Coordinates of C-alpha atoms in Angstrom, one line a residue:
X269 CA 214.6 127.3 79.1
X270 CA 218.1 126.4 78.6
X271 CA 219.9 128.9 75.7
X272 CA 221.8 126.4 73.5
X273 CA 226.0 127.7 73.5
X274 CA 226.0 129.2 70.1
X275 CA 222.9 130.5 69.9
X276 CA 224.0 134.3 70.9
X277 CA 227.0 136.7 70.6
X278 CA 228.6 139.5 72.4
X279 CA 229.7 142.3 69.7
X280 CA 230.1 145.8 70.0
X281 CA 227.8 148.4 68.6
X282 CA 227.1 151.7 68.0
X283 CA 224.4 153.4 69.2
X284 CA 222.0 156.6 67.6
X285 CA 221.8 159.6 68.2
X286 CA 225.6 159.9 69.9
X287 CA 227.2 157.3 68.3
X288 CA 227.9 155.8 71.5
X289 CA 229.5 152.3 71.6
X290 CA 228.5 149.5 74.3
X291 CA 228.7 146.2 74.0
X292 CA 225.2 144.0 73.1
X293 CA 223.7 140.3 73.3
X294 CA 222.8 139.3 69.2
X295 CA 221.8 136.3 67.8
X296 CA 223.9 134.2 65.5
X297 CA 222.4 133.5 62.3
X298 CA 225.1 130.4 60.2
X299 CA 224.3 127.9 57.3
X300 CA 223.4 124.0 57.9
X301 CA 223.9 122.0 55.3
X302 CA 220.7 119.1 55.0
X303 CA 221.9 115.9 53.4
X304 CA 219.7 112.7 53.3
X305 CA 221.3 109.5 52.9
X306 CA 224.3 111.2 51.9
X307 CA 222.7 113.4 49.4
X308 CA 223.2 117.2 49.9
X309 CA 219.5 118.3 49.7
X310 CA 218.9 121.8 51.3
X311 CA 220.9 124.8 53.2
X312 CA 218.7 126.8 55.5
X313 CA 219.8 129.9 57.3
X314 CA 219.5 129.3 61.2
X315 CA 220.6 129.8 64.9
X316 CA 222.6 127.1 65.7
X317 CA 221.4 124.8 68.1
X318 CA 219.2 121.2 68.3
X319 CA 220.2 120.7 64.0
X320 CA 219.4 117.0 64.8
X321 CA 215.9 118.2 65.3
X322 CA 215.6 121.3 62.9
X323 CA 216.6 118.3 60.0
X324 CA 214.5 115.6 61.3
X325 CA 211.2 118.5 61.6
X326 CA 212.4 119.7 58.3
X327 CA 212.3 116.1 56.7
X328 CA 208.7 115.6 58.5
X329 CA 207.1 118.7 57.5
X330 CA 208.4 117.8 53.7
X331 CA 206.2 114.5 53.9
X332 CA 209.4 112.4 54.2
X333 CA 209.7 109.6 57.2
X334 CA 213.1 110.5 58.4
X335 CA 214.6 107.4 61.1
X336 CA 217.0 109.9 62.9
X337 CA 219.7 112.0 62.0
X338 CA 222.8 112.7 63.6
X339 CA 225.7 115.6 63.4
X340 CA 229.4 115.4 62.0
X341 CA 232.3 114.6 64.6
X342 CA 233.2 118.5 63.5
X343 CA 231.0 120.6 64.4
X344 CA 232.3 123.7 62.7
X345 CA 230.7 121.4 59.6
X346 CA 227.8 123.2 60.0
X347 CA 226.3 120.0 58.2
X348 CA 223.4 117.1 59.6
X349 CA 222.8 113.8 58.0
X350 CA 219.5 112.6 58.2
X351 CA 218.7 108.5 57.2
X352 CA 215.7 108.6 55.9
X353 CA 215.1 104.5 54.0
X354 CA 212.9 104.6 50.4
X355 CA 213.9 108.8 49.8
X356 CA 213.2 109.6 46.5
X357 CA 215.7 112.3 45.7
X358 CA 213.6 113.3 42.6
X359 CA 210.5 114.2 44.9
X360 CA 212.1 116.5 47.0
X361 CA 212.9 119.5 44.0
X362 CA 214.4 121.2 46.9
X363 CA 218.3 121.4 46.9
X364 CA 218.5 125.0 47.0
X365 CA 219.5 127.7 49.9
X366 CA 216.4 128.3 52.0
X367 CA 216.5 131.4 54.1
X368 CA 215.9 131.9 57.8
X369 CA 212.9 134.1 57.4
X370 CA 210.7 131.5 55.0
X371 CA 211.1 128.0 54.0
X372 CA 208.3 128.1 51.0
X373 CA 209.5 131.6 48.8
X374 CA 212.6 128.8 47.2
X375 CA 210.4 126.1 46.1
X376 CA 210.3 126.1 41.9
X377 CA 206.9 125.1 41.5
X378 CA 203.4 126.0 43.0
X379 CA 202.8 122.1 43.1
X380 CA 206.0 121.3 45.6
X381 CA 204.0 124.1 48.1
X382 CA 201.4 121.7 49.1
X383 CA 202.5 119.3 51.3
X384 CA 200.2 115.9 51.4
X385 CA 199.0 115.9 55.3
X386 CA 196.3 113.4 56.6
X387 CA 193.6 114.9 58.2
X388 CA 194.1 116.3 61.9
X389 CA 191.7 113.8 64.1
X390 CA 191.4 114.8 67.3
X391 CA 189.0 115.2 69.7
X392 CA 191.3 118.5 72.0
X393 CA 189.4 121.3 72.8
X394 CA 191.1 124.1 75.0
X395 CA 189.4 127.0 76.7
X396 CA 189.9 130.5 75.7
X397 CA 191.3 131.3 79.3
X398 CA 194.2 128.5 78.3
X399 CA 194.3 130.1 74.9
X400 CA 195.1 133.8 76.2
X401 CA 197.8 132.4 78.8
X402 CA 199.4 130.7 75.9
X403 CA 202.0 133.6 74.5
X404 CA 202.8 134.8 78.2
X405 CA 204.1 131.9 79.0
X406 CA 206.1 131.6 75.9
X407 CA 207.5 134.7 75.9
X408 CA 208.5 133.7 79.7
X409 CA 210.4 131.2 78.3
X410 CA 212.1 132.6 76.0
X411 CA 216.1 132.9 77.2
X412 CA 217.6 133.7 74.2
X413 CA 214.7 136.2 73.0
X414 CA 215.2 137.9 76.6
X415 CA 219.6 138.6 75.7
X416 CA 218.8 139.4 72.1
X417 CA 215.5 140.3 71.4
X418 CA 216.0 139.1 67.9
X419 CA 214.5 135.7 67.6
X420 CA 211.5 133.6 67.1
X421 CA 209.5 130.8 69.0
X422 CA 207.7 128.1 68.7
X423 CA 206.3 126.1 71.5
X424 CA 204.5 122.7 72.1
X425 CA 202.2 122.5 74.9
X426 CA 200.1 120.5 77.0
X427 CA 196.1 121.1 76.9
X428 CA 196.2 122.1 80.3
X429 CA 198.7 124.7 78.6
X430 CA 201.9 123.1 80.3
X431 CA 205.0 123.9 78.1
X432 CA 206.7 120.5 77.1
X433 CA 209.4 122.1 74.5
X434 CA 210.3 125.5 73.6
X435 CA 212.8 126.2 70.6
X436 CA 213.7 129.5 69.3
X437 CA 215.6 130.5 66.2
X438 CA 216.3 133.1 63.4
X439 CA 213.6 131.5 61.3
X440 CA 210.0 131.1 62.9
X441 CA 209.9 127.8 60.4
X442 CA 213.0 126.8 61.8
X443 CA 211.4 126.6 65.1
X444 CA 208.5 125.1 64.4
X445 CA 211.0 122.1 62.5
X446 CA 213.0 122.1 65.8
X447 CA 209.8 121.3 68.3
X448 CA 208.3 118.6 65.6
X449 CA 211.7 117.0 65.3
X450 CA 212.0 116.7 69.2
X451 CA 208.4 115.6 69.2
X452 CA 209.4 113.0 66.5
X453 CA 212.8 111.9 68.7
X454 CA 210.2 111.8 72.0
X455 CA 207.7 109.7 69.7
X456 CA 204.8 112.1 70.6
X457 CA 203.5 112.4 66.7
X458 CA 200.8 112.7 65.9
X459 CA 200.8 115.8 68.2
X460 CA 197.0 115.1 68.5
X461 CA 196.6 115.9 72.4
X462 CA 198.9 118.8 72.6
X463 CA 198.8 122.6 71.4
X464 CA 201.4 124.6 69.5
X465 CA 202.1 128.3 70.0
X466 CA 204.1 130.8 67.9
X467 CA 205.7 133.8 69.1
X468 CA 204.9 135.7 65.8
X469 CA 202.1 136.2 63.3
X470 CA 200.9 132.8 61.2
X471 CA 201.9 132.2 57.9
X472 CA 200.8 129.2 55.1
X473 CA 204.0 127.0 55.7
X474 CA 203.7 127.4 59.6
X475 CA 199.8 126.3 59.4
X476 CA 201.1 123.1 57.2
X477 CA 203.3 122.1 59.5
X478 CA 201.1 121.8 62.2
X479 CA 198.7 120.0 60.2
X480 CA 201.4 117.9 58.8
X481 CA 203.0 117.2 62.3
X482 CA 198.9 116.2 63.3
X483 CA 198.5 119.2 65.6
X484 CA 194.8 120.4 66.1
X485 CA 195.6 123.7 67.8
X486 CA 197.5 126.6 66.4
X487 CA 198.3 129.6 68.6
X488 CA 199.5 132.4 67.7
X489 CA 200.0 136.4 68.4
X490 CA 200.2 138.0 65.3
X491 CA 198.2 138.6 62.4
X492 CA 196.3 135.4 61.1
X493 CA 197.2 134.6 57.1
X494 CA 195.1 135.0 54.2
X495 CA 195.8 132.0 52.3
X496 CA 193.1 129.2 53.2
X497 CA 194.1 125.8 54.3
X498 CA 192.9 122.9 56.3
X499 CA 189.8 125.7 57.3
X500 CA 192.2 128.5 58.4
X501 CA 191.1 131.8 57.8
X502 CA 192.1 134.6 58.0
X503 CA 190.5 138.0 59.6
X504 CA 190.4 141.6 57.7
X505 CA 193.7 142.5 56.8
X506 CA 195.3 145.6 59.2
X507 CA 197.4 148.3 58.8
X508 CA 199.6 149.6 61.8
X509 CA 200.2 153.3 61.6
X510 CA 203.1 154.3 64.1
X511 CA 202.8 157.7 65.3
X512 CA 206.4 158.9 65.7
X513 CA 206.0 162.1 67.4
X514 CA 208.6 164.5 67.5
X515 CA 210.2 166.9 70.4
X516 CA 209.3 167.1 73.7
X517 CA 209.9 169.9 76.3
X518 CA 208.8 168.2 79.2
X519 CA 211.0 164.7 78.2
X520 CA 213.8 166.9 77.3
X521 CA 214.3 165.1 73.4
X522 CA 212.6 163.0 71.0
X523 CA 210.9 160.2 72.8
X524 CA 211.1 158.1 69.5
X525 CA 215.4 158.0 70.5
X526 CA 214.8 157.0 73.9
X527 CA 216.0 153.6 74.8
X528 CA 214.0 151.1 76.5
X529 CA 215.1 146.9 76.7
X530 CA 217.9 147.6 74.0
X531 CA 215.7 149.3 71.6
X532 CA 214.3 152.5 70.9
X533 CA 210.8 153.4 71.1
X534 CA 210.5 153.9 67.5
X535 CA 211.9 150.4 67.2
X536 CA 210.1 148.9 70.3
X537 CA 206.6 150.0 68.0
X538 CA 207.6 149.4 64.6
X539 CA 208.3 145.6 66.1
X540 CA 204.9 145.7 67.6
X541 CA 203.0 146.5 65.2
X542 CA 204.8 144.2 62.6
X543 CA 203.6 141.3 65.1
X544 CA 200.2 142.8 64.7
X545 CA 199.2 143.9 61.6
X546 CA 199.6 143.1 57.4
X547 CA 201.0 146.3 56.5
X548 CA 203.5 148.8 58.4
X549 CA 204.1 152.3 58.0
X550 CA 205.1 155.5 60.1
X551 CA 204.0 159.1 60.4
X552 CA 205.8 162.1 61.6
X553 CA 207.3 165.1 60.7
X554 CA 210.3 164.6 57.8
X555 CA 211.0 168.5 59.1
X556 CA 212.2 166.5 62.4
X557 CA 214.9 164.6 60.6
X558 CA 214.6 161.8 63.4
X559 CA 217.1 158.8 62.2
X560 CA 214.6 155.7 62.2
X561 CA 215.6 152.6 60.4
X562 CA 211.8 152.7 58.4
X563 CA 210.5 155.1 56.1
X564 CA 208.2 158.3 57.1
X565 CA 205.2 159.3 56.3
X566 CA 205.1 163.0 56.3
X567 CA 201.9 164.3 57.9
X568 CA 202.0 167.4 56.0
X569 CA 201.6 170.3 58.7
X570 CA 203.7 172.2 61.1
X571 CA 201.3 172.0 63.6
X572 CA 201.5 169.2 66.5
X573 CA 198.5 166.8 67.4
X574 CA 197.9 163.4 66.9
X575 CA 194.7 163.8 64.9
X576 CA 197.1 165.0 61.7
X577 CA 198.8 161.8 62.3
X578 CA 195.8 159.9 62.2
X579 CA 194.5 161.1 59.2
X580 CA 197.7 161.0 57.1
X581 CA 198.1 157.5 58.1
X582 CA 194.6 156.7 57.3
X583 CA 195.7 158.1 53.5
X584 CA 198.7 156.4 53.2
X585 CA 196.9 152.9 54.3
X586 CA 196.6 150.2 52.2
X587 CA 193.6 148.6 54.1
X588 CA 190.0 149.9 55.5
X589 CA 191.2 149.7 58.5
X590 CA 194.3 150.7 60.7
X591 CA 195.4 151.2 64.2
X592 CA 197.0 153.3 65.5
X593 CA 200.1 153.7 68.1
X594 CA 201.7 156.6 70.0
X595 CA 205.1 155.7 70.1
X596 CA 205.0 156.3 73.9
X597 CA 203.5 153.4 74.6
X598 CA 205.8 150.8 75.0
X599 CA 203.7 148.6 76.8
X600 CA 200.9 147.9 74.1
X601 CA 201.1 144.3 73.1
X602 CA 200.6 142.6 69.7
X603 CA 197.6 141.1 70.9
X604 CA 196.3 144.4 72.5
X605 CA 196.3 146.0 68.7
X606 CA 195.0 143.0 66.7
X607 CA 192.2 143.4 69.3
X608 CA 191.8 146.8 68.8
X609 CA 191.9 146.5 64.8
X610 CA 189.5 143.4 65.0
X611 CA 186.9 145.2 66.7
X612 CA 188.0 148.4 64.8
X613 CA 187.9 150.3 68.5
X614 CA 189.4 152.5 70.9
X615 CA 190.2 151.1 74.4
X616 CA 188.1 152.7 77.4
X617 CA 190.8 155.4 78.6
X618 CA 191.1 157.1 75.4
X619 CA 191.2 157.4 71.6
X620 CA 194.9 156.5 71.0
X621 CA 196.4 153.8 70.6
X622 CA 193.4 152.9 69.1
X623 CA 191.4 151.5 65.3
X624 CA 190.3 153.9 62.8
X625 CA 188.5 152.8 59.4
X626 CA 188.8 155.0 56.3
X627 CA 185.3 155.2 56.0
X628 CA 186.0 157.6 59.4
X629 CA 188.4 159.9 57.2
X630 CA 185.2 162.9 56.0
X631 CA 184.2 163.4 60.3
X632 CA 187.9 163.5 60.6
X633 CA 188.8 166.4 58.0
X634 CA 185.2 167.9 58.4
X635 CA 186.0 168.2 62.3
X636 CA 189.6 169.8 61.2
X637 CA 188.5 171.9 59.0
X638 CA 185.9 173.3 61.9
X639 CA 189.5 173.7 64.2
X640 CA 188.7 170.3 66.5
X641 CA 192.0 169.4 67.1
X642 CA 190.4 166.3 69.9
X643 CA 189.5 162.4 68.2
X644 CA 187.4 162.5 71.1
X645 CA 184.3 160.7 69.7
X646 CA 185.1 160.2 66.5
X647 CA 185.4 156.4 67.4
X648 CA 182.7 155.4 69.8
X649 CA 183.3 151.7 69.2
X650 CA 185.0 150.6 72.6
X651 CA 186.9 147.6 73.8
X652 CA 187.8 146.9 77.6
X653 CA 191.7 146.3 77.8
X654 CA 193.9 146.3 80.4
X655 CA 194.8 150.1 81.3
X656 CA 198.3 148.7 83.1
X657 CA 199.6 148.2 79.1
X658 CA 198.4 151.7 77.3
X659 CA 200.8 153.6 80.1
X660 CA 202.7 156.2 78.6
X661 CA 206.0 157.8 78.8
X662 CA 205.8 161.0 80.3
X663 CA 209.7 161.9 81.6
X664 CA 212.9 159.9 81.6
X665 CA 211.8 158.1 84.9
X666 CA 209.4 156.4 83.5
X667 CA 211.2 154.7 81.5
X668 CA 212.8 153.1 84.6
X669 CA 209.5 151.5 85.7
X670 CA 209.0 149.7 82.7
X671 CA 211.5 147.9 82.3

């Protein structure tokens, strides 16, 4: 899909370890200033781009019956104006700055949350086969994503899982605004026959919005959320334990450093596993002194094998259960580990990346403490998944071939 102008920049950075500087593809976060009937209401954080929409989506999602909206003859404004007849500036307790990342954290009052929604009538139903095609084809269309890979998505579909509007941006609640308001402008509400797909994990405002914009299906690839509403709910909570790793003699450094896509490794799995799971953390050697932009979890031994990894993160977790990734495995997918975690397995070529629960923490130190180094059968929970995505980096070249 089409990458709106202003949506991305070209600066100059400076890469670790080396300090090396190239040039790289960001995205551009700026202000919009919201203003209804001439009122100044709200300023959200967002990548410029479709503002007509974000305001009108915005307006929608707020229970408000917007009749269009339309942008300044200066663009550098950064400001919409939205006519909506019979607004109520009183109801709308909302002129405050709003941030990128959510759009409920600045409301004042846990009554301006909820958002009155009739409810979703429909009569849709979509296969699972659709279902799992869903995020593929998202993430296909995802232009700006592909440059930067620094922003969100939201798409609406067809129930044959055709994509009829894709919209990315800073803010995943941005994006969602941006597809209703082009499915307001397109006069497709209620979105009662189509399907909307997120490129992240769910959250309370994103599953109001689809009910608000009359949407009976809700994709998404992340973890679902735990706060109830309209009959969502949400699975056992999941930590993701990144497995850092240190040296290598046969890949010549720290495969953590190793660049893949514009990102490290490290960062490539941190990502991941933030897609995937509640709770994040990573374990390692401090002793290595790696420079990763996240905290680490010290696994407390000199000695090198990924069951001391295991059970430190297992420690250090803040739920039952957690999986586990090797951060040489840049191929494992969001949905791969909330898979994994759901089932609380190991895939069928191995114990890592796999689930562990802490009630799997005595066999573990009672199987160290007897010198088994192996987590060979310590799991014997297993889920087929497809053994193309649990490839490993082994040397430098393949890194090359996984691009």
């Amino acid at each position: 899909m089409h990458t709106p102008p202003y949506a991305t920049a070209r600066i100059a950075v400076s890469r670790l370890p080396g300090g090396e500087t190239t040039d790289d593809v960001v995205a551009v976060e700026e202000p919009l200033e919201l203003r209804i009937n001439g009122r100044p209401v709200a300023v959200t954080m967002r990548t410029p781009g479709h503002d007509e929409e974000l305001a009108l989506g915005f307006c929608i999602s707020e229970g408000l019956r917007p009749e269009g909206a339309r942008l300044p003859d200066d663009l550098a404004a950064n400001m919409v104006e939205v006519d909506a007849p019979g607004f109520d500036p009183d109801r709308l307790a909302r002129s405050f700055y709003t941030s990128s990342s959510c759009g409920v954290c600045g409301k004042g009052a846990l009554e301006a949350v909820a958002v009155e929604a009739p409810r979703v009538e429909s009569d849709l139903r979509v296969t699972l086969e659709t279902v799992s095609l869903l995020p593929g084809r998202l993430r296909d269309a995802q232009a700006a994503f592909e440059l930067t890979g620094g922003l969100h998505a939201t798409g609406l579909l067809s129930p044959g899982g055709n994509l009829l509007c894709l919209r990315e941006d800073v803010g995943r609640h941005n994006a969602m605004d941006k597809v209703i308001g082009w499915a307001f402008r397109e006069r497709r509400l209620p979105l009662a026959e189509s399907i909307l797909c997120v490129s992240g994990r769910l959250s309370f405002e994103l599953v109001q919005k689809a009910a608000v914009a009359g949407c009976p299906v809700l994709v998404a690839v992340g973890a679902r959320p735990r706060k109830r509403l309209h009959g969502a709910v949400a699975d056992r909570p999941l930590t993701g334990v990144l497995l850092v790793g240190g040296g290598s003699t046969r890949f010549g450094s720290p495969k953590a450093l190793a660049l893949l896509g514009g990102e490290t490794l490290a960062e490539r799995g941190w990502r991941v596993l933030g897609e995937a799971c509640d709770e994040v953390i990573a374990v390692g050697k401090a002793a290595d002194a790696l420079p990763l932009p996240f905290p680490l979890v010290d696994d407390g031994t000199n000695d090198r094998a990924p069951v001391y990894g295991v059970i430190a993160g297992l420690r250090a977790a803040a739920h039952d259960v957690a999986v586990f990734l090797p951060v040489d495995c840049p191929l494992v997918t969001p949905e791969l580990l909330r898979g994994l975690g759901d089932a609380v397995a190991v895939p069928q070529t191995g114990p890592l990346p796999g689930a562990y629960g802490k009630d799997m923490l005595p066999d573990l130190e009672t199987r160290l403490q007897g010198g088994e180094l192996s987590l060979r059968g310590v799991n014997r929970a297993v889920l087929q998944v497809d053994a193309c995505l649990l490839r490993d980096v082994d040397v430098y070249a393949d890194l090359a071939t996984m691009r």
